Amino acid sequence: MHLLVTGGAGFIGCNFVRHILAEREDVGVRVLDKLTYAGSLDNLAGVLEDPRLKFVEGDICDAGVVEAAMDGIDAVVHLAAESHVDRSIISAEAAVQTNFVGSFRIFEAARAAQVERFVHVSTDEVYGACLGEPFAEDDPLNPRNPYAATKAGADRMAHSYFVTYDLPVVTARPSNNYGPWQYPEKLIPFFTWRALNDEHLPVYGDGMQVRDWLHVQDHCRALALLLDEGRPGEAYNIHGGNERPNMETIRLILDELGKPESLVRHVEDRPGHDVRYAMDASKMRALGWEPRIEWESGIRATVRWYAEHGEWMERSVARGKAYFEQWYARR
Ligand code: NAD
Ligand code: DAU
């Protein structure tokens, strides 16, 4: 299999590349990644030397780059995105370009190349806040922040390419991932970094918003399964079974690091903050998948991983300096 992984130098991408190289001997992987602030070759340490992996630096919004990257490819896992909600609130521009226009370019090139398999990675955020029963795949999409809206646009565009052009797209809708190599703007690595430096933890509002946590390795197993067995034209919810209010997650981080709860500071809420995400993953489970990594040991190991990778954290945070100063100036 000649596989193109977009966004392979980011958090989920680098974990997925490691996973697929370890699991499939017959695979050749081409990573296409722009190396934005969130992507780094550091993240691919240990696999970059693998002769089955080829790295291409380039922008998915550039039709020529995408067409060249698709040459000889028979399967695609599309992960590249501007993935942070808070950044999309400051400005939606980059998210609109990459998540919507860039995704369109990938669908278009995959159609021209007549790829045999295509996994499009969407998100649980496309459903919007969940105030009742967990969402099922056929529920209406109701994205409520700019990031989520661009992801919903790409999710539906992917489906239109299946319906209109028979592009064999399978859509994954995962919940909040955690694990190693996540850019430290996201809750778990960011708060670990702040706590390690004895800096206050800026909790949005009351911190009672609920997120479902899915270990990135469980997610990668699900994506690999969808690549083989997902039904084209269908969406699959990937839910970790760990719905937790943010304050509970934050207390676990502090406990693992031996830091006091007095570091918590409740600050101005994120505008349009979704109070809860929840999905029914029975369709995914019917394929034989279930999460394996237990939540509390998983998050404790993740926190330790960040504590042990201080230099990686420092280099990563440095790339986002302007953003951190702007967004957290009043928080
Ligand atoms: P990330 O921000 O860690 O990585 C994104 C990668 O995409 C980076 O390597 C970046 O350099 C690359 N990229 C960005 N713009 C690009 C462009 N224009 N051209 C080429 N490459 C570009 O993101 P992540 O957390 O790994 O998320 C991967 C995918 O999974 C995204 O589509 C995201 O929406 C989705 N997702 C993430 C989560 C999560 O909890 N992290 C949950 C659900 C869905
Ligand atoms: O649900 C899937 C989504 O999960 C993905 O599609 C996104 O790419 C990914 O970034 C993530 O989005 P969230 O907004 O849920 O993740 P984040 O880590 O930014 O925030 C998690 C929760 O923590 C959320 O309720 C906001 C809160 N939070 C976050 C930060 C960074 C705070 O209270 N303070 C903070 O400083």
mmCIF file of C-alpha atoms in Angstrom, residues 3-197:
data_model
loop_
_atom_site.group_PDB
_atom_site.id
_atom_site.type_symbol
_atom_site.label_atom_id
_atom_site.label_comp_id
_atom_site.label_asym_id
_atom_site.label_seq_id
_atom_site.Cartn_x
_atom_site.Cartn_y
_atom_site.Cartn_z
ATOM 1 C CA LEU A 3 -0.175 5.705 1.708
ATOM 2 C CA LEU A 4 -0.267 9.499 1.829
ATOM 3 C CA VAL A 5 -0.588 10.932 5.357
ATOM 4 C CA THR A 6 -1.280 14.670 5.435
ATOM 5 C CA GLY A 7 -0.307 16.432 8.652
ATOM 6 C CA GLY A 8 2.014 13.541 9.535
ATOM 7 C CA ALA A 9 4.376 15.799 11.501
ATOM 8 C CA GLY A 10 1.615 16.878 13.904
ATOM 9 C CA PHE A 11 0.338 15.215 17.068
ATOM 10 C CA ILE A 12 -2.000 12.528 15.734
ATOM 11 C CA GLY A 13 -0.114 12.301 12.434
ATOM 12 C CA CYS A 14 3.237 11.358 13.969
ATOM 13 C CA ASN A 15 1.595 8.795 16.251
ATOM 14 C CA PHE A 16 -0.279 7.357 13.261
ATOM 15 C CA VAL A 17 2.874 7.146 11.106
ATOM 16 C CA ARG A 18 4.648 5.260 13.911
ATOM 17 C CA HIS A 19 1.655 2.964 14.324
ATOM 18 C CA ILE A 20 1.218 2.066 10.662
ATOM 19 C CA LEU A 21 4.951 1.510 10.075
ATOM 20 C CA ALA A 22 5.065 -0.798 13.085
ATOM 21 C CA GLU A 23 1.902 -2.704 12.128
ATOM 22 C CA ARG A 24 2.221 -3.027 8.341
ATOM 23 C CA GLU A 25 5.372 -4.265 6.683
ATOM 24 C CA ASP A 26 3.979 -3.775 3.192
ATOM 25 C CA VAL A 27 3.263 -0.065 3.599
ATOM 26 C CA GLY A 28 5.117 2.871 2.027
ATOM 27 C CA VAL A 29 4.230 6.161 3.742
ATOM 28 C CA ARG A 30 4.512 9.612 2.223
ATOM 29 C CA VAL A 31 3.932 12.446 4.696
ATOM 30 C CA LEU A 32 2.829 15.819 3.331
ATOM 31 C CA ASP A 33 3.140 18.540 5.960
ATOM 32 C CA LYS A 34 3.666 22.304 5.899
ATOM 33 C CA LEU A 35 5.504 22.280 9.248
ATOM 34 C CA THR A 36 3.443 25.068 10.774
ATOM 35 C CA TYR A 37 4.050 25.978 14.428
ATOM 36 C CA ALA A 38 2.236 22.710 15.297
ATOM 37 C CA GLY A 39 4.268 20.381 13.101
ATOM 38 C CA SER A 40 7.890 19.426 13.526
ATOM 39 C CA LEU A 41 10.340 16.828 12.276
ATOM 40 C CA ASP A 42 11.213 16.358 15.965
ATOM 41 C CA ASN A 43 7.863 14.593 16.227
ATOM 42 C CA LEU A 44 8.982 11.948 13.737
ATOM 43 C CA ALA A 45 12.248 11.182 15.557
ATOM 44 C CA GLY A 46 13.055 7.481 15.318
ATOM 45 C CA VAL A 47 11.004 6.850 12.163
ATOM 46 C CA LEU A 48 12.396 9.456 9.750
ATOM 47 C CA GLU A 49 15.268 7.065 8.968
ATOM 48 C CA ASP A 50 12.867 4.265 7.977
ATOM 49 C CA PRO A 51 13.303 3.715 4.207
ATOM 50 C CA ARG A 52 9.534 3.157 3.910
ATOM 51 C CA LEU A 53 8.890 6.765 5.007
ATOM 52 C CA LYS A 54 9.268 9.778 2.742
ATOM 53 C CA PHE A 55 8.710 13.296 4.061
ATOM 54 C CA VAL A 56 7.486 16.085 1.764
ATOM 55 C CA GLU A 57 7.277 19.630 3.100
ATOM 56 C CA GLY A 58 4.387 21.459 1.451
ATOM 57 C CA ASP A 59 1.035 23.169 1.788
ATOM 58 C CA ILE A 60 -2.210 21.282 1.139
ATOM 59 C CA CYS A 61 -3.702 24.541 -0.184
ATOM 60 C CA ASP A 62 -1.265 24.454 -3.125
ATOM 61 C CA ALA A 63 -2.844 22.433 -5.938
ATOM 62 C CA GLY A 64 0.524 21.707 -7.633
ATOM 63 C CA VAL A 65 2.098 20.453 -4.405
ATOM 64 C CA VAL A 66 -0.903 18.247 -3.640
ATOM 65 C CA GLU A 67 -1.056 16.806 -7.156
ATOM 66 C CA ALA A 68 2.653 15.878 -7.014
ATOM 67 C CA ALA A 69 2.287 14.383 -3.523
ATOM 68 C CA MET A 70 -0.606 12.202 -4.741
ATOM 69 C CA ASP A 71 1.478 10.637 -7.532
ATOM 70 C CA GLY A 72 1.520 6.814 -7.176
ATOM 71 C CA ILE A 73 -0.651 6.896 -4.027
ATOM 72 C CA ASP A 74 -3.446 4.378 -3.499
ATOM 73 C CA ALA A 75 -4.660 5.350 -0.011
ATOM 74 C CA VAL A 76 -4.905 8.599 1.964
ATOM 75 C CA VAL A 77 -5.287 9.485 5.635
ATOM 76 C CA HIS A 78 -6.073 13.202 5.740
ATOM 77 C CA LEU A 79 -5.135 14.783 9.062
ATOM 78 C CA ALA A 80 -3.563 18.147 8.149
ATOM 79 C CA ALA A 81 -5.461 21.001 9.763
ATOM 80 C CA GLU A 82 -5.311 24.122 11.846
ATOM 81 C CA SER A 83 -6.482 22.246 14.905
ATOM 82 C CA HIS A 84 -6.780 24.769 17.742
ATOM 83 C CA VAL A 85 -10.174 26.292 18.594
ATOM 84 C CA ASP A 86 -8.720 29.317 20.438
ATOM 85 C CA ARG A 87 -6.542 30.302 17.476
ATOM 86 C CA SER A 88 -9.571 30.081 15.176
ATOM 87 C CA ILE A 89 -11.375 32.472 17.528
ATOM 88 C CA ILE A 90 -8.583 35.067 17.202
ATOM 89 C CA SER A 91 -8.749 34.654 13.411
ATOM 90 C CA ALA A 92 -10.568 32.056 11.336
ATOM 91 C CA GLU A 93 -8.498 32.796 8.221
ATOM 92 C CA ALA A 94 -5.907 29.993 8.505
ATOM 93 C CA ALA A 95 -8.552 27.441 9.529
ATOM 94 C CA VAL A 96 -10.782 28.335 6.576
ATOM 95 C CA GLN A 97 -7.859 28.059 4.179
ATOM 96 C CA THR A 98 -6.320 24.821 5.437
ATOM 97 C CA ASN A 99 -9.302 22.951 6.854
ATOM 98 C CA PHE A 100 -11.753 23.765 4.083
ATOM 99 C CA VAL A 101 -9.869 24.897 0.956
ATOM 100 C CA GLY A 102 -6.882 22.617 1.639
ATOM 101 C CA SER A 103 -9.176 19.633 2.257
ATOM 102 C CA PHE A 104 -10.942 20.369 -1.012
ATOM 103 C CA ARG A 105 -7.554 20.253 -2.796
ATOM 104 C CA ILE A 106 -6.808 16.871 -1.228
ATOM 105 C CA PHE A 107 -10.231 15.446 -2.217
ATOM 106 C CA GLU A 108 -9.812 16.776 -5.747
ATOM 107 C CA ALA A 109 -6.316 15.309 -6.215
ATOM 108 C CA ALA A 110 -7.403 11.981 -4.686
ATOM 109 C CA ARG A 111 -10.295 11.852 -7.145
ATOM 110 C CA ALA A 112 -7.974 12.522 -10.087
ATOM 111 C CA ALA A 113 -5.543 9.847 -8.832
ATOM 112 C CA GLN A 114 -8.451 7.393 -8.337
ATOM 113 C CA VAL A 115 -7.220 6.345 -4.900
ATOM 114 C CA GLU A 116 -8.736 3.150 -3.527
ATOM 115 C CA ARG A 117 -9.108 4.166 0.143
ATOM 116 C CA PHE A 118 -9.473 7.544 1.829
ATOM 117 C CA VAL A 119 -9.894 8.234 5.549
ATOM 118 C CA HIS A 120 -10.925 11.799 6.262
ATOM 119 C CA VAL A 121 -10.364 12.863 9.873
ATOM 120 C CA SER A 122 -13.191 15.102 11.059
ATOM 121 C CA THR A 123 -14.025 15.750 14.738
ATOM 122 C CA ASP A 124 -16.788 15.373 17.342
ATOM 123 C CA GLU A 125 -16.979 19.185 17.360
ATOM 124 C CA VAL A 126 -18.993 19.092 14.117
ATOM 125 C CA TYR A 127 -22.081 18.028 16.146
ATOM 126 C CA GLY A 128 -21.828 21.010 18.497
ATOM 127 C CA ALA A 129 -22.531 20.898 22.217
ATOM 128 C CA CYS A 130 -24.302 17.775 23.453
ATOM 129 C CA LEU A 131 -27.071 18.553 25.953
ATOM 130 C CA GLY A 132 -28.892 15.213 25.776
ATOM 131 C CA GLU A 133 -28.232 11.742 24.397
ATOM 132 C CA PRO A 134 -24.786 11.146 22.859
ATOM 133 C CA PHE A 135 -24.709 11.985 19.165
ATOM 134 C CA ALA A 136 -25.012 9.271 16.521
ATOM 135 C CA GLU A 137 -23.451 9.542 13.067
ATOM 136 C CA ASP A 138 -26.724 10.530 11.370
ATOM 137 C CA ASP A 139 -27.472 13.393 13.751
ATOM 138 C CA PRO A 140 -27.395 16.889 12.250
ATOM 139 C CA LEU A 141 -24.170 18.855 12.378
ATOM 140 C CA ASN A 142 -24.263 22.057 14.401
ATOM 141 C CA PRO A 143 -20.712 23.453 14.668
ATOM 142 C CA ARG A 144 -20.481 26.464 16.967
ATOM 143 C CA ASN A 145 -16.945 27.845 16.704
ATOM 144 C CA PRO A 146 -14.930 28.811 13.601
ATOM 145 C CA TYR A 147 -12.631 25.756 13.810
ATOM 146 C CA ALA A 148 -15.608 23.415 14.119
ATOM 147 C CA ALA A 149 -17.410 25.150 11.239
ATOM 148 C CA THR A 150 -14.434 24.642 8.897
ATOM 149 C CA LYS A 151 -14.239 20.991 9.966
ATOM 150 C CA ALA A 152 -17.978 20.537 9.341
ATOM 151 C CA GLY A 153 -17.538 22.085 5.887
ATOM 152 C CA ALA A 154 -14.746 19.640 5.051
ATOM 153 C CA ASP A 155 -16.744 16.727 6.539
ATOM 154 C CA ARG A 156 -19.653 17.476 4.211
ATOM 155 C CA MET A 157 -17.357 18.188 1.247
ATOM 156 C CA ALA A 158 -15.784 14.751 1.765
ATOM 157 C CA HIS A 159 -19.254 13.218 1.685
ATOM 158 C CA SER A 160 -20.139 15.140 -1.471
ATOM 159 C CA TYR A 161 -17.080 13.637 -3.179
ATOM 160 C CA PHE A 162 -18.336 10.172 -2.291
ATOM 161 C CA VAL A 163 -21.871 10.859 -3.502
ATOM 162 C CA THR A 164 -20.906 12.802 -6.630
ATOM 163 C CA TYR A 165 -17.631 11.237 -7.744
ATOM 164 C CA ASP A 166 -17.509 7.858 -5.928
ATOM 165 C CA LEU A 167 -14.389 8.892 -4.011
ATOM 166 C CA PRO A 168 -14.212 6.060 -1.433
ATOM 167 C CA VAL A 169 -14.160 8.333 1.624
ATOM 168 C CA VAL A 170 -14.603 7.038 5.154
ATOM 169 C CA THR A 171 -15.044 9.829 7.721
ATOM 170 C CA ALA A 172 -13.696 9.526 11.264
ATOM 171 C CA ARG A 173 -15.167 11.727 14.012
ATOM 172 C CA PRO A 174 -12.854 11.366 17.020
ATOM 173 C CA SER A 175 -13.154 13.025 20.411
ATOM 174 C CA ASN A 176 -10.357 14.819 22.343
ATOM 175 C CA ASN A 177 -7.082 12.967 21.903
ATOM 176 C CA TYR A 178 -4.396 12.787 24.544
ATOM 177 C CA GLY A 179 -0.954 11.199 24.614
ATOM 178 C CA PRO A 180 2.631 12.077 23.621
ATOM 179 C CA TRP A 181 3.674 14.701 21.034
ATOM 180 C CA GLN A 182 0.626 16.999 21.358
ATOM 181 C CA TYR A 183 1.428 20.639 20.746
ATOM 182 C CA PRO A 184 1.414 22.340 24.181
ATOM 183 C CA GLU A 185 -1.417 24.776 23.461
ATOM 184 C CA LYS A 186 -3.964 22.016 24.168
ATOM 185 C CA LEU A 187 -5.260 21.533 27.720
ATOM 186 C CA ILE A 188 -3.219 18.553 28.955
ATOM 187 C CA PRO A 189 0.301 19.438 27.717
ATOM 188 C CA PHE A 190 -0.261 23.174 28.277
ATOM 189 C CA PHE A 191 -1.364 22.782 31.893
ATOM 190 C CA THR A 192 1.417 20.250 32.530
ATOM 191 C CA TRP A 193 3.962 22.760 31.237
ATOM 192 C CA ARG A 194 2.471 25.620 33.294
ATOM 193 C CA ALA A 195 2.299 23.525 36.474
ATOM 194 C CA LEU A 196 5.877 22.331 36.044
ATOM 195 C CA ASN A 197 6.884 26.009 35.916
#
